[in-house]
CSV table of C-alpha atoms and ligand atoms in Angstrom, one decimal:
chain,number,residue,atom,x,y,z
A,11,MET,CA,24.6,-9.8,-9.6
A,12,LYS,CA,25.5,-6.6,-7.6
A,13,PRO,CA,24.0,-6.1,-4.1
A,14,TYR,CA,22.4,-2.7,-3.3
A,15,SER,CA,25.0,-0.1,-2.3
A,16,PRO,CA,24.4,2.3,0.7
A,17,ASP,CA,25.2,5.3,-1.6
A,18,GLU,CA,22.0,4.6,-3.6
A,19,PHE,CA,20.0,5.9,-0.6
A,20,SER,CA,20.2,9.4,1.0
A,21,LYS,CA,18.6,8.3,4.3
A,22,THR,CA,16.5,5.8,6.1
A,23,LEU,CA,13.1,6.9,7.1
A,24,TRP,CA,11.9,3.8,9.0
A,25,THR,CA,14.0,0.9,10.0
A,26,ALA,CA,12.8,-2.7,9.7
A,27,GLU,CA,12.1,-2.8,13.4
A,28,GLN,CA,10.1,0.4,13.4
A,29,ILE,CA,8.0,-0.9,10.5
A,30,GLN,CA,7.3,-4.2,12.2
A,31,GLN,CA,6.4,-2.5,15.4
A,32,ARG,CA,3.9,-0.2,13.5
A,33,VAL,CA,2.5,-3.1,11.5
A,34,ARG,CA,1.9,-5.0,14.7
A,35,GLU,CA,0.0,-2.0,16.2
A,36,LEU,CA,-2.1,-1.6,13.0
A,37,SER,CA,-3.0,-5.4,13.1
A,38,GLU,CA,-4.1,-5.0,16.7
A,39,GLN,CA,-6.2,-2.0,15.9
A,40,ILE,CA,-7.8,-3.7,12.9
A,41,ARG,CA,-8.4,-6.9,14.9
A,42,ALA,CA,-10.2,-4.9,17.7
A,43,ASP,CA,-12.3,-2.9,15.2
A,44,TYR,CA,-13.4,-5.9,13.2
A,45,ALA,CA,-14.3,-7.9,16.4
A,46,GLU,CA,-17.1,-5.3,16.8
A,47,MET,CA,-18.6,-6.0,13.3
A,48,GLU,CA,-21.6,-8.2,12.4
A,49,GLY,CA,-21.0,-11.5,10.7
A,50,GLU,CA,-19.0,-14.6,11.1
A,51,ASP,CA,-17.1,-14.3,7.8
A,52,ALA,CA,-13.4,-13.8,7.4
A,53,ILE,CA,-12.1,-10.4,6.3
A,54,VAL,CA,-11.2,-10.2,2.6
A,55,ALA,CA,-7.8,-8.4,2.5
A,56,VAL,CA,-7.2,-7.1,-1.0
A,57,GLY,CA,-3.6,-6.2,-1.7
A,58,LEU,CA,-2.9,-3.8,-4.5
A,59,MET,CA,-0.1,-5.1,-6.7
A,60,ARG,CA,2.6,-4.9,-6.6
A,61,GLY,CA,3.7,-2.7,-3.8
A,62,ALA,CA,1.4,-4.0,-1.1
A,63,MET,CA,2.9,-7.5,-1.0
A,64,PRO,CA,5.3,-7.4,2.0
A,65,PHE,CA,2.9,-5.2,4.0
A,66,MET,CA,-0.1,-7.5,3.5
A,67,ALA,CA,1.9,-10.6,4.4
A,68,ASP,CA,3.1,-9.0,7.7
A,69,LEU,CA,-0.2,-7.5,8.5
A,70,GLY,CA,-1.9,-10.9,8.3
A,71,ARG,CA,0.8,-12.6,10.2
A,72,TYR,CA,0.2,-10.5,13.3
A,73,MET,CA,-3.6,-11.0,13.2
A,74,ASP,CA,-5.2,-14.1,14.7
A,75,ILE,CA,-8.6,-13.6,13.1
A,76,ALA,CA,-9.7,-15.2,9.9
A,77,MET,CA,-8.5,-13.4,6.9
A,78,GLU,CA,-8.6,-14.3,3.2
A,79,TYR,CA,-6.2,-12.8,0.8
A,80,ASP,CA,-6.9,-11.6,-2.7
A,81,LEU,CA,-5.0,-9.4,-5.1
A,82,CYS,CA,-5.9,-6.6,-7.5
A,83,TRP,CA,-3.4,-5.3,-10.1
A,84,LEU,CA,-3.8,-1.7,-11.1
A,85,SER,CA,-1.6,0.5,-13.2
A,86,SER,CA,-1.6,4.3,-13.5
A,87,TYR,CA,-1.0,6.0,-16.8
A,88,VAL,CA,2.1,8.0,-15.8
A,89,ASN,CA,3.6,10.6,-18.2
A,90,SER,CA,0.6,10.3,-20.5
A,91,ASP,CA,-2.2,12.5,-21.6
A,92,ARG,CA,-4.5,10.7,-19.2
A,93,PRO,CA,-3.4,11.9,-15.7
A,94,GLY,CA,-5.1,10.3,-12.9
A,95,GLU,CA,-6.6,7.5,-15.0
A,96,ILE,CA,-6.1,4.0,-13.6
A,97,GLU,CA,-6.1,0.8,-15.6
A,98,LEU,CA,-7.5,-2.4,-14.1
A,99,VAL,CA,-4.9,-5.1,-15.1
A,100,GLN,CA,-6.2,-8.0,-13.0
A,101,ASP,CA,-9.4,-7.9,-10.9
A,102,VAL,CA,-9.9,-9.9,-7.6
A,103,ARG,CA,-11.4,-13.3,-7.9
A,104,THR,CA,-13.4,-13.2,-4.7
A,105,GLU,CA,-17.1,-12.4,-4.8
A,106,LEU,CA,-17.2,-9.2,-2.6
A,107,GLU,CA,-20.9,-8.8,-2.0
A,108,GLY,CA,-21.7,-9.0,1.7
A,109,ARG,CA,-18.1,-9.4,2.7
A,110,HIS,CA,-15.9,-7.2,4.9
A,111,VAL,CA,-13.3,-5.9,2.5
A,112,LEU,CA,-10.0,-4.3,3.6
A,113,VAL,CA,-7.9,-2.8,0.8
A,114,VAL,CA,-4.2,-3.0,1.7
A,115,GLU,CA,-1.9,-0.5,0.0
A,116,ASP,CA,1.7,0.5,0.4
A,117,ILE,CA,1.3,4.2,-0.3
A,118,VAL,CA,-1.4,6.8,-1.0
A,119,ASP,CA,0.1,9.6,-3.1
A,120,THR,CA,-2.2,11.5,-5.4
A,121,GLY,CA,-5.2,9.4,-4.2
A,122,HIS,CA,-6.3,8.3,-7.7
A,123,THR,CA,-5.6,4.6,-7.1
A,124,LEU,CA,-7.7,4.5,-3.9
A,125,LYS,CA,-10.5,6.5,-5.5
A,126,PHE,CA,-10.6,3.9,-8.2
A,127,THR,CA,-10.7,0.9,-5.8
A,128,ASN,CA,-13.3,2.6,-3.6
A,129,GLU,CA,-15.6,3.0,-6.6
A,130,LEU,CA,-14.8,-0.5,-8.1
A,131,PHE,CA,-15.2,-2.5,-4.9
A,132,GLY,CA,-17.9,-0.2,-3.4
A,133,SER,CA,-20.2,-0.9,-6.4
A,134,ARG,CA,-20.1,-4.6,-5.4
A,135,ASN,CA,-22.1,-4.1,-2.2
A,136,PRO,CA,-19.6,-5.3,0.3
A,137,ALA,CA,-20.7,-5.4,4.0
A,138,SER,CA,-17.9,-2.9,4.7
A,139,LEU,CA,-15.0,-1.4,2.8
A,140,ARG,CA,-12.0,0.1,4.5
A,141,THR,CA,-8.5,0.9,3.5
A,142,CYS,CA,-5.2,0.3,5.2
A,143,CYS,CA,-2.1,2.2,3.9
A,144,LEU,CA,1.4,1.9,5.2
A,145,LEU,CA,2.3,5.4,4.1
A,146,ASP,CA,0.2,8.5,3.6
A,147,LYS,CA,2.2,10.9,1.5
A,148,LYS,CA,0.3,14.2,1.9
A,149,PRO,CA,2.0,16.8,-0.3
A,150,ARG,CA,1.0,15.3,-3.7
A,151,ARG,CA,-2.7,14.6,-2.9
A,152,GLU,CA,-5.0,15.5,-5.8
A,153,VAL,CA,-8.2,13.7,-4.7
A,154,GLU,CA,-9.4,13.2,-1.1
A,155,VAL,CA,-10.0,9.6,-0.2
A,156,PRO,CA,-10.8,8.0,3.2
A,157,VAL,CA,-8.0,5.9,4.7
A,158,GLU,CA,-9.1,4.3,7.9
A,159,TYR,CA,-5.7,2.8,8.9
A,160,VAL,CA,-2.4,4.6,8.3
A,161,GLY,CA,1.1,3.4,9.3
A,162,PHE,CA,3.2,6.5,8.8
A,163,THR,CA,2.4,10.0,7.5
A,164,MET,CA,4.8,11.8,5.2
A,165,GLU,CA,4.8,15.6,5.1
A,166,GLU,CA,7.7,15.8,2.7
A,167,ASP,CA,7.6,14.9,-1.0
A,168,GLU,CA,10.4,12.4,-1.0
A,169,PHE,CA,11.1,9.5,-3.3
A,170,VAL,CA,10.7,6.5,-1.0
A,171,ILE,CA,11.8,3.0,-1.7
A,172,GLY,CA,11.8,-0.4,0.1
A,173,TYR,CA,9.2,-2.6,1.8
A,174,GLY,CA,7.2,-2.9,-1.4
A,175,LEU,CA,8.1,0.5,-2.8
A,176,ASP,CA,10.1,0.5,-6.0
A,177,TYR,CA,12.1,2.6,-8.4
A,178,ALA,CA,12.1,0.9,-11.9
A,179,GLY,CA,11.1,-2.4,-10.2
A,180,ARG,CA,14.0,-2.4,-7.8
A,181,TYR,CA,14.2,-2.0,-4.0
A,182,ARG,CA,10.9,-3.6,-3.1
A,183,ASN,CA,12.6,-6.4,-1.2
A,184,LEU,CA,14.3,-4.1,1.3
A,185,PRO,CA,13.0,-4.6,4.8
A,186,TYR,CA,13.3,-0.9,5.6
A,187,ILE,CA,12.0,2.3,3.9
A,188,GLY,CA,14.5,4.9,2.7
A,189,VAL,CA,14.8,7.8,0.4
A,190,LEU,CA,16.4,7.2,-3.0
A,191,HIS,CA,19.4,9.3,-3.7
A,192,PRO,CA,18.4,11.9,-6.5
A,193,ARG,CA,21.4,10.9,-8.6
A,194,MET,CA,19.7,7.5,-9.1
A,195,TYR,CA,16.9,9.0,-11.1
A,196,GLN,CA,18.4,12.4,-12.3
A,197,LYS,CA,20.5,11.5,-15.3
B,214,PRP,C1,2.0,3.1,-6.7
B,214,PRP,C2,1.7,2.6,-5.3
B,214,PRP,C3,0.2,2.8,-5.2
B,214,PRP,C4,0.0,4.0,-6.1
B,214,PRP,C5,-0.3,5.2,-5.3
B,214,PRP,O1,1.7,2.0,-7.5
B,214,PRP,O2,2.0,1.3,-5.1
B,214,PRP,O3,-0.5,1.7,-5.6
B,214,PRP,O4,1.2,4.2,-6.9
B,214,PRP,O5,-0.3,6.3,-6.1
B,214,PRP,P1,-1.6,7.3,-6.3
B,214,PRP,O6,-2.1,7.6,-4.9
B,214,PRP,O7,-0.9,8.5,-6.9
B,214,PRP,O8,-2.6,6.7,-7.2
B,214,PRP,P2,2.3,1.8,-9.0
B,214,PRP,O9,1.3,2.2,-10.0
B,214,PRP,O10,3.6,2.5,-9.1
B,214,PRP,O11,2.4,0.3,-9.1
B,214,PRP,P3,3.2,-0.7,-8.1
B,214,PRP,O12,2.3,-1.0,-6.9
B,214,PRP,O13,3.4,-1.9,-8.9
B,214,PRP,O14,4.5,-0.1,-7.7
């Protein structure tokens, strides 16, 4: 099997060290905010598959408060006649009523995915519902959605990969975030 080659990427946006530093800061902020909330229960962190996996693992690792993990698998209908429609592939297994739910996502792009989860989980009467996104990619937003915790903001519409973000299933396992070289997707 071939290793990734440096010429597959045009630049690094955030190194592994910068990401870990920012995730640690987010964990501290979340920990402080949730310490103010009513209730003894653990937070229910819901990671959106598949991109949120490394982010959610690291976020929890830096937090010394009780946190349960669950996963929700969503899929968008790309290049179809149903733009913005989201398919629920696999729902969470946790009963969310009365719980403090924190949705964990790698990137908010058009906003349709988070609009969908806000409606889906919001309808289950959680005690609170907040969202934590590593990247907030502003230029392609189609629907406005609240995101309480943001790691990094992107002002450019760049094709980002690494730390959960993929192109055709690849690059998710990189510890840093880079921009994919256009020749990788322009045939
Ligand atoms: C990507 C990403 C977010 C979503 C954001 O998921 O991981 O979940 O798109 O896009 P939006 O704001 O335009 O809705 P994708 O459907 O590619 O699945 P993945 O997590 O498996 O990569």
